[in-house]
Amino acid sequence: SAVISQKPSRDICQRGTSLTIQCQVDSQVTMMFWYRQQPGQSLTLIATANQGSEATYESGFVIDKFPISRPNLTFSTLTVSNMSPEDSSIYLCSVDSSVFNEQFFGPGTRLTVL
Amino acid sequence: GQQLNQSPQSMFIQEGEDVSMNCTSSSIFNTWLWYKQDPGEGPVLLIALYKAGELTSNGRLTAQFGITRKDSFLNISASIPSDVGIYFCAGQFEPSGAGSYQLTFGKGTKLSVIP
């Protein structure tokens, strides 16, 4: 399985600011995904990030609010822009193992917006 | 879009008891995955199911992919305190032509084990 790290592990931010979350994988992967998990809730897919192309966003999520970068096959960033308290969530990146059709998750970034 | 109905929402069991949880869907999935999430951690993959009717075990865990590809169950035998956590089912499909294996998650089953 892939080893995935995320930075920061947690942060407390002020309303109106932006935070960029990093996701690093120990091997090259084709697909990287960003999920949001609101308190006590399940995981919701924000977008799929492919290297060399724009991210594909799910219904309810837009690029201006959640810009994503995917500069290479081992790294991606998600920015949460112009934050409000409603953005307080755990943000998780995952990678798809194209060999096994399985997804592995990073440890998550716990964001609190005041 | 796809929705997964996972039940029960929560369970309180005695240590040593067996546990069963399940997920159903109105849509067909290519793959069913079962994850466990501990507090403050990301989900960890427990079992992956690829074929309709497939029954797979991983230690004390057993999961089956329903014959219609619309449901799955996860059993945990002889529960122990470290089984505590939230268990999620997830269905995976490949949108036509997109080449992306998107996951749809159930709402989770919160398991508490009483020593």
PDB file of C-alpha atoms in Angstrom:
ATOM      1  CA  SER A   1       0.000   0.000   0.000  1.00  0.00           C
ATOM      2  CA  ALA A   2       1.057   3.609  -0.550  1.00  0.00           C
ATOM      3  CA  VAL A   3       2.333   5.749   2.314  1.00  0.00           C
ATOM      4  CA  ILE A   4       0.639   9.122   2.318  1.00  0.00           C
ATOM      5  CA  SER A   5       1.480  12.157   4.419  1.00  0.00           C
ATOM      6  CA  GLN A   6      -0.392  15.403   4.814  1.00  0.00           C
ATOM      7  CA  LYS A   7       0.648  18.805   6.078  1.00  0.00           C
ATOM      8  CA  PRO A   8      -0.465  20.423   8.256  1.00  0.00           C
ATOM      9  CA  SER A   9      -2.061  17.762  10.440  1.00  0.00           C
ATOM     10  CA  ARG A  10      -4.307  20.416  11.947  1.00  0.00           C
ATOM     11  CA  ASP A  11      -4.764  24.155  11.927  1.00  0.00           C
ATOM     12  CA  ILE A  12      -6.947  26.852  13.396  1.00  0.00           C
ATOM     13  CA  CYS A  13      -7.623  29.701  10.997  1.00  0.00           C
ATOM     14  CA  GLN A  14      -9.428  32.980  10.950  1.00  0.00           C
ATOM     15  CA  ARG A  15     -12.475  33.643   8.835  1.00  0.00           C
ATOM     16  CA  GLY A  16     -11.614  35.063   5.418  1.00  0.00           C
ATOM     17  CA  THR A  17      -8.130  33.585   5.194  1.00  0.00           C
ATOM     18  CA  SER A  18      -6.923  30.689   3.035  1.00  0.00           C
ATOM     19  CA  LEU A  19      -5.084  27.499   3.891  1.00  0.00           C
ATOM     20  CA  THR A  20      -3.123  25.229   1.568  1.00  0.00           C
ATOM     21  CA  ILE A  21      -2.960  21.544   2.471  1.00  0.00           C
ATOM     22  CA  GLN A  22      -0.199  19.378   1.069  1.00  0.00           C
ATOM     23  CA  CYS A  23      -0.375  15.687   0.223  1.00  0.00           C
ATOM     24  CA  GLN A  24       2.770  13.654  -0.450  1.00  0.00           C
ATOM     25  CA  VAL A  25       2.859  10.024  -1.614  1.00  0.00           C
ATOM     26  CA  ASP A  26       5.851   7.705  -1.451  1.00  0.00           C
ATOM     27  CA  SER A  27       5.261   6.353  -4.957  1.00  0.00           C
ATOM     28  CA  GLN A  28       4.010   7.637  -8.286  1.00  0.00           C
ATOM     29  CA  VAL A  29       0.251   7.434  -8.641  1.00  0.00           C
ATOM     30  CA  THR A  30      -2.090   8.388 -11.435  1.00  0.00           C
ATOM     31  CA  MET A  31      -5.145   9.401  -9.461  1.00  0.00           C
ATOM     32  CA  MET A  32      -5.228  11.569  -6.352  1.00  0.00           C
ATOM     33  CA  PHE A  33      -8.449  12.535  -4.664  1.00  0.00           C
ATOM     34  CA  TRP A  34      -9.447  15.142  -2.108  1.00  0.00           C
ATOM     35  CA  TYR A  35     -12.264  14.454   0.355  1.00  0.00           C
ATOM     36  CA  ARG A  36     -13.995  16.457   3.050  1.00  0.00           C
ATOM     37  CA  GLN A  37     -15.316  14.897   6.237  1.00  0.00           C
ATOM     38  CA  GLN A  38     -17.481  17.239   8.264  1.00  0.00           C
ATOM     39  CA  PRO A  39     -17.738  16.588  12.008  1.00  0.00           C
ATOM     40  CA  GLY A  40     -19.432  13.265  12.670  1.00  0.00           C
ATOM     41  CA  GLN A  41     -20.127  12.724   8.998  1.00  0.00           C
ATOM     42  CA  SER A  42     -19.003  10.485   6.188  1.00  0.00           C
ATOM     43  CA  LEU A  43     -16.514  11.363   3.471  1.00  0.00           C
ATOM     44  CA  THR A  44     -17.522  13.489   0.506  1.00  0.00           C
ATOM     45  CA  LEU A  45     -15.406  13.692  -2.617  1.00  0.00           C
ATOM     46  CA  ILE A  46     -14.340  17.247  -3.472  1.00  0.00           C
ATOM     47  CA  ALA A  47     -12.341  16.627  -6.626  1.00  0.00           C
ATOM     48  CA  THR A  48     -10.087  14.302  -8.549  1.00  0.00           C
ATOM     49  CA  ALA A  49      -6.595  15.593  -9.296  1.00  0.00           C
ATOM     50  CA  ASN A  50      -4.695  14.305 -12.321  1.00  0.00           C
ATOM     51  CA  GLN A  51      -1.174  15.305 -13.172  1.00  0.00           C
ATOM     52  CA  GLY A  52      -0.977  17.626 -16.132  1.00  0.00           C
ATOM     53  CA  SER A  53      -4.643  18.559 -16.276  1.00  0.00           C
ATOM     54  CA  GLU A  54      -7.181  20.552 -14.332  1.00  0.00           C
ATOM     55  CA  ALA A  55      -8.877  18.905 -11.413  1.00  0.00           C
ATOM     56  CA  THR A  56     -12.374  17.508 -11.861  1.00  0.00           C
ATOM     57  CA  TYR A  57     -14.756  18.857  -9.237  1.00  0.00           C
ATOM     58  CA  GLU A  58     -17.852  17.180  -7.834  1.00  0.00           C
ATOM     59  CA  SER A  59     -21.219  18.841  -7.666  1.00  0.00           C
ATOM     60  CA  GLY A  60     -21.235  21.499  -4.970  1.00  0.00           C
ATOM     61  CA  PHE A  61     -17.514  22.209  -5.117  1.00  0.00           C
ATOM     62  CA  VAL A  62     -15.875  24.862  -7.302  1.00  0.00           C
ATOM     63  CA  ILE A  63     -12.342  25.689  -8.292  1.00  0.00           C
ATOM     64  CA  ASP A  64     -12.438  29.231  -6.933  1.00  0.00           C
ATOM     65  CA  LYS A  65     -13.187  27.922  -3.451  1.00  0.00           C
ATOM     66  CA  PHE A  66     -10.983  24.790  -3.565  1.00  0.00           C
ATOM     67  CA  PRO A  67      -8.130  25.311  -6.035  1.00  0.00           C
ATOM     68  CA  ILE A  68      -6.022  22.201  -6.512  1.00  0.00           C
ATOM     69  CA  SER A  69      -2.540  21.713  -7.869  1.00  0.00           C
ATOM     70  CA  ARG A  70      -0.978  18.467  -9.091  1.00  0.00           C
ATOM     71  CA  PRO A  71       2.524  19.331 -10.275  1.00  0.00           C
ATOM     72  CA  ASN A  72       3.819  15.724 -10.388  1.00  0.00           C
ATOM     73  CA  LEU A  73       2.832  12.119  -9.760  1.00  0.00           C
ATOM     74  CA  THR A  74       3.638  12.168  -6.030  1.00  0.00           C
ATOM     75  CA  PHE A  75       2.289  15.486  -4.802  1.00  0.00           C
ATOM     76  CA  SER A  76      -0.872  17.567  -4.677  1.00  0.00           C
ATOM     77  CA  THR A  77      -2.204  20.575  -2.810  1.00  0.00           C
ATOM     78  CA  LEU A  78      -5.714  21.661  -1.896  1.00  0.00           C
ATOM     79  CA  THR A  79      -6.388  25.262  -0.933  1.00  0.00           C
ATOM     80  CA  VAL A  80      -9.439  26.189   1.100  1.00  0.00           C
ATOM     81  CA  SER A  81     -10.073  29.814   0.137  1.00  0.00           C
ATOM     82  CA  ASN A  82     -11.849  32.625   1.922  1.00  0.00           C
ATOM     83  CA  MET A  83     -12.674  30.325   4.795  1.00  0.00           C
ATOM     84  CA  SER A  84     -15.779  30.446   6.936  1.00  0.00           C
ATOM     85  CA  PRO A  85     -16.712  28.385  10.018  1.00  0.00           C
ATOM     86  CA  GLU A  86     -18.696  26.059   7.739  1.00  0.00           C
ATOM     87  CA  ASP A  87     -15.382  24.940   6.221  1.00  0.00           C
ATOM     88  CA  SER A  88     -14.334  23.392   9.534  1.00  0.00           C
ATOM     89  CA  SER A  89     -13.761  19.766   8.594  1.00  0.00           C
ATOM     90  CA  ILE A  90     -11.201  17.068   8.133  1.00  0.00           C
ATOM     91  CA  TYR A  91      -9.682  17.208   4.663  1.00  0.00           C
ATOM     92  CA  LEU A  92      -8.272  13.927   3.377  1.00  0.00           C
ATOM     93  CA  CYS A  93      -6.285  13.066   0.315  1.00  0.00           C
ATOM     94  CA  SER A  94      -6.335   9.599  -1.134  1.00  0.00           C
ATOM     95  CA  VAL A  95      -4.616   7.805  -3.967  1.00  0.00           C
ATOM     96  CA  ASP A  96      -5.884   5.121  -6.243  1.00  0.00           C
ATOM     97  CA  SER A  97      -3.799   2.033  -6.678  1.00  0.00           C
ATOM     98  CA  SER A  98      -4.437   1.357 -10.331  1.00  0.00           C
ATOM     99  CA  VAL A  99      -3.038  -2.138  -9.876  1.00  0.00           C
ATOM    100  CA  PHE A 100      -5.463  -3.129  -7.137  1.00  0.00           C
ATOM    101  CA  ASN A 101      -8.410  -0.752  -7.705  1.00  0.00           C
ATOM    102  CA  GLU A 102      -8.147   0.309  -4.084  1.00  0.00           C
ATOM    103  CA  GLN A 103      -7.871   3.732  -2.501  1.00  0.00           C
ATOM    104  CA  PHE A 104      -5.543   4.556   0.356  1.00  0.00           C
ATOM    105  CA  PHE A 105      -6.007   7.593   2.548  1.00  0.00           C
ATOM    106  CA  GLY A 106      -3.711  10.051   4.203  1.00  0.00           C
ATOM    107  CA  PRO A 107      -4.076  10.847   7.906  1.00  0.00           C
ATOM    108  CA  GLY A 108      -6.138  13.956   7.204  1.00  0.00           C
ATOM    109  CA  THR A 109      -5.885  17.650   8.037  1.00  0.00           C
ATOM    110  CA  ARG A 110      -8.209  18.849  10.780  1.00  0.00           C
ATOM    111  CA  LEU A 111      -9.241  22.420  10.025  1.00  0.00           C
ATOM    112  CA  THR A 112     -11.041  24.697  12.447  1.00  0.00           C
ATOM    113  CA  VAL A 113     -12.208  28.090  11.236  1.00  0.00           C
ATOM    114  CA  LEU A 114     -13.050  30.689  13.855  1.00  0.00           C
TER     115      LEU A 114
ATOM    116  CA  GLY B   1     -26.185   9.854  -8.010  1.00  0.00           C
ATOM    117  CA  GLN B   2     -25.214   6.756  -6.088  1.00  0.00           C
ATOM    118  CA  GLN B   3     -26.167   6.477  -2.440  1.00  0.00           C
ATOM    119  CA  LEU B   4     -25.142   3.885   0.086  1.00  0.00           C
ATOM    120  CA  ASN B   5     -27.349   2.975   3.034  1.00  0.00           C
ATOM    121  CA  GLN B   6     -25.230   1.652   5.865  1.00  0.00           C
ATOM    122  CA  SER B   7     -26.627   0.085   9.013  1.00  0.00           C
ATOM    123  CA  PRO B   8     -26.637   0.060  11.891  1.00  0.00           C
ATOM    124  CA  GLN B   9     -25.578   3.612  12.604  1.00  0.00           C
ATOM    125  CA  SER B  10     -24.005   2.598  15.902  1.00  0.00           C
ATOM    126  CA  MET B  11     -23.474  -0.540  17.960  1.00  0.00           C
ATOM    127  CA  PHE B  12     -22.577  -1.273  21.577  1.00  0.00           C
ATOM    128  CA  ILE B  13     -21.365  -4.825  22.110  1.00  0.00           C
ATOM    129  CA  GLN B  14     -19.624  -6.888  24.734  1.00  0.00           C
ATOM    130  CA  GLU B  15     -16.055  -7.941  24.152  1.00  0.00           C
ATOM    131  CA  GLY B  16     -16.011 -11.364  22.541  1.00  0.00           C
ATOM    132  CA  GLU B  17     -19.284 -10.931  20.693  1.00  0.00           C
ATOM    133  CA  ASP B  18     -19.600 -11.076  16.931  1.00  0.00           C
ATOM    134  CA  VAL B  19     -20.573  -7.976  14.923  1.00  0.00           C
ATOM    135  CA  SER B  20     -22.372  -7.606  11.637  1.00  0.00           C
ATOM    136  CA  MET B  21     -22.975  -4.489   9.565  1.00  0.00           C
ATOM    137  CA  ASN B  22     -24.159  -4.004   6.027  1.00  0.00           C
ATOM    138  CA  CYS B  23     -24.553  -1.611   3.149  1.00  0.00           C
ATOM    139  CA  THR B  24     -27.095  -1.488   0.378  1.00  0.00           C
ATOM    140  CA  SER B  25     -27.326   0.601  -2.743  1.00  0.00           C
ATOM    141  CA  SER B  26     -29.773   1.335  -5.508  1.00  0.00           C
ATOM    142  CA  SER B  27     -26.860   1.271  -7.951  1.00  0.00           C
ATOM    143  CA  ILE B  28     -24.434  -1.373  -9.065  1.00  0.00           C
ATOM    144  CA  PHE B  29     -20.796  -1.010  -8.079  1.00  0.00           C
ATOM    145  CA  ASN B  30     -17.708  -2.610  -9.575  1.00  0.00           C
ATOM    146  CA  THR B  31     -15.921  -2.846  -6.228  1.00  0.00           C
ATOM    147  CA  TRP B  32     -16.920  -2.721  -2.575  1.00  0.00           C
ATOM    148  CA  LEU B  33     -14.440  -1.556   0.014  1.00  0.00           C
ATOM    149  CA  TRP B  34     -14.643  -1.612   3.799  1.00  0.00           C
ATOM    150  CA  TYR B  35     -12.654   0.925   5.831  1.00  0.00           C
ATOM    151  CA  LYS B  36     -12.086   1.548   9.515  1.00  0.00           C
ATOM    152  CA  GLN B  37     -11.418   5.018  10.867  1.00  0.00           C
ATOM    153  CA  ASP B  38      -9.932   5.664  14.286  1.00  0.00           C
ATOM    154  CA  PRO B  39     -10.312   9.100  15.904  1.00  0.00           C
ATOM    155  CA  GLY B  40      -7.949  11.635  14.365  1.00  0.00           C
ATOM    156  CA  GLU B  41      -6.861   9.269  11.615  1.00  0.00           C
ATOM    157  CA  GLY B  42      -7.667   8.674   7.984  1.00  0.00           C
ATOM    158  CA  PRO B  43      -9.680   5.595   6.959  1.00  0.00           C
ATOM    159  CA  VAL B  44      -7.700   2.384   6.719  1.00  0.00           C
ATOM    160  CA  LEU B  45      -8.678  -0.185   4.125  1.00  0.00           C
ATOM    161  CA  LEU B  46      -9.792  -3.494   5.669  1.00  0.00           C
ATOM    162  CA  ILE B  47     -11.170  -5.551   2.808  1.00  0.00           C
ATOM    163  CA  ALA B  48     -11.740  -5.058  -0.907  1.00  0.00           C
ATOM    164  CA  LEU B  49     -14.307  -7.063  -2.890  1.00  0.00           C
ATOM    165  CA  TYR B  50     -14.249  -7.304  -6.665  1.00  0.00           C
ATOM    166  CA  LYS B  51     -16.614 -10.042  -7.788  1.00  0.00           C
ATOM    167  CA  ALA B  52     -20.327 -10.548  -7.250  1.00  0.00           C
ATOM    168  CA  GLY B  53     -20.825 -13.177  -4.562  1.00  0.00           C
ATOM    169  CA  GLU B  54     -17.190 -12.956  -3.427  1.00  0.00           C
ATOM    170  CA  LEU B  55     -16.553 -13.840   0.207  1.00  0.00           C
ATOM    171  CA  THR B  56     -13.261 -12.612   1.620  1.00  0.00           C
ATOM    172  CA  SER B  57     -11.682 -12.894   5.054  1.00  0.00           C
ATOM    173  CA  ASN B  58      -8.949 -10.893   6.736  1.00  0.00           C
ATOM    174  CA  GLY B  59      -8.238 -12.344  10.160  1.00  0.00           C
ATOM    175  CA  ARG B  60     -11.393 -11.930  12.259  1.00  0.00           C
ATOM    176  CA  LEU B  61     -13.050  -9.913   9.483  1.00  0.00           C
ATOM    177  CA  THR B  62     -15.247 -11.414   6.799  1.00  0.00           C
ATOM    178  CA  ALA B  63     -16.970  -9.489   4.032  1.00  0.00           C
ATOM    179  CA  GLN B  64     -19.150 -10.496   1.125  1.00  0.00           C
ATOM    180  CA  PHE B  65     -20.051  -8.776  -2.126  1.00  0.00           C
ATOM    181  CA  GLY B  66     -23.734  -9.291  -2.866  1.00  0.00           C
ATOM    182  CA  ILE B  67     -24.710 -11.295  -5.937  1.00  0.00           C
ATOM    183  CA  THR B  68     -26.587  -8.313  -7.372  1.00  0.00           C
ATOM    184  CA  ARG B  69     -23.534  -6.027  -6.818  1.00  0.00           C
ATOM    185  CA  LYS B  70     -25.796  -3.715  -4.813  1.00  0.00           C
ATOM    186  CA  ASP B  71     -24.961  -4.776  -1.279  1.00  0.00           C
ATOM    187  CA  SER B  72     -22.241  -5.988   1.046  1.00  0.00           C
ATOM    188  CA  PHE B  73     -21.839  -7.046   4.648  1.00  0.00           C
ATOM    189  CA  LEU B  74     -18.920  -7.011   7.061  1.00  0.00           C
ATOM    190  CA  ASN B  75     -18.672  -9.387  10.002  1.00  0.00           C
ATOM    191  CA  ILE B  76     -16.231  -9.126  12.880  1.00  0.00           C
ATOM    192  CA  SER B  77     -15.860 -12.210  15.025  1.00  0.00           C
ATOM    193  CA  ALA B  78     -14.836 -12.317  18.691  1.00  0.00           C
ATOM    194  CA  SER B  79     -14.620  -8.533  19.063  1.00  0.00           C
ATOM    195  CA  ILE B  80     -11.818  -6.967  21.073  1.00  0.00           C
ATOM    196  CA  PRO B  81     -11.448  -3.432  22.481  1.00  0.00           C
ATOM    197  CA  SER B  82      -9.230  -2.268  19.600  1.00  0.00           C
ATOM    198  CA  ASP B  83     -12.100  -2.924  17.181  1.00  0.00           C
ATOM    199  CA  VAL B  84     -13.609   0.327  18.422  1.00  0.00           C
ATOM    200  CA  GLY B  85     -13.945   2.872  15.648  1.00  0.00           C
ATOM    201  CA  ILE B  86     -16.115   3.898  12.732  1.00  0.00           C
ATOM    202  CA  TYR B  87     -16.529   1.446   9.890  1.00  0.00           C
ATOM    203  CA  PHE B  88     -17.352   2.743   6.427  1.00  0.00           C
ATOM    204  CA  CYS B  89     -18.451   0.886   3.353  1.00  0.00           C
ATOM    205  CA  ALA B  90     -17.571   2.407   0.006  1.00  0.00           C
ATOM    206  CA  GLY B  91     -18.655   1.539  -3.476  1.00  0.00           C
ATOM    207  CA  GLN B  92     -16.432   2.166  -6.432  1.00  0.00           C
ATOM    208  CA  PHE B  93     -17.386   2.581 -10.027  1.00  0.00           C
ATOM    209  CA  GLU B  94     -15.724   3.871 -13.133  1.00  0.00           C
ATOM    210  CA  PRO B  95     -17.705   6.568 -14.904  1.00  0.00           C
ATOM    211  CA  SER B  96     -17.974   5.744 -18.557  1.00  0.00           C
ATOM    212  CA  GLY B  97     -14.913   7.024 -20.391  1.00  0.00           C
ATOM    213  CA  ALA B  98     -13.604   8.984 -17.411  1.00  0.00           C
ATOM    214  CA  GLY B  99     -11.032   6.465 -16.234  1.00  0.00           C
ATOM    215  CA  SER B 100     -11.518   7.617 -12.655  1.00  0.00           C
ATOM    216  CA  TYR B 101     -12.386   5.213  -9.871  1.00  0.00           C
ATOM    217  CA  GLN B 102     -14.616   7.344  -7.684  1.00  0.00           C
ATOM    218  CA  LEU B 103     -15.710   6.185  -4.238  1.00  0.00           C
ATOM    219  CA  THR B 104     -19.127   6.700  -2.700  1.00  0.00           C
ATOM    220  CA  PHE B 105     -19.153   6.237   1.070  1.00  0.00           C
ATOM    221  CA  GLY B 106     -21.807   5.020   3.450  1.00  0.00           C
ATOM    222  CA  LYS B 107     -22.523   7.096   6.544  1.00  0.00           C
ATOM    223  CA  GLY B 108     -20.568   4.787   8.807  1.00  0.00           C
ATOM    224  CA  THR B 109     -21.195   2.406  11.688  1.00  0.00           C
ATOM    225  CA  LYS B 110     -19.779   3.510  15.025  1.00  0.00           C
ATOM    226  CA  LEU B 111     -18.689   0.469  17.006  1.00  0.00           C
ATOM    227  CA  SER B 112     -18.188   0.524  20.770  1.00  0.00           C
ATOM    228  CA  VAL B 113     -16.832  -2.539  22.563  1.00  0.00           C
ATOM    229  CA  ILE B 114     -17.494  -2.947  26.265  1.00  0.00           C
ATOM    230  CA  PRO B 115     -14.676  -4.821  28.003  1.00  0.00           C
TER     231      PRO B 115
END
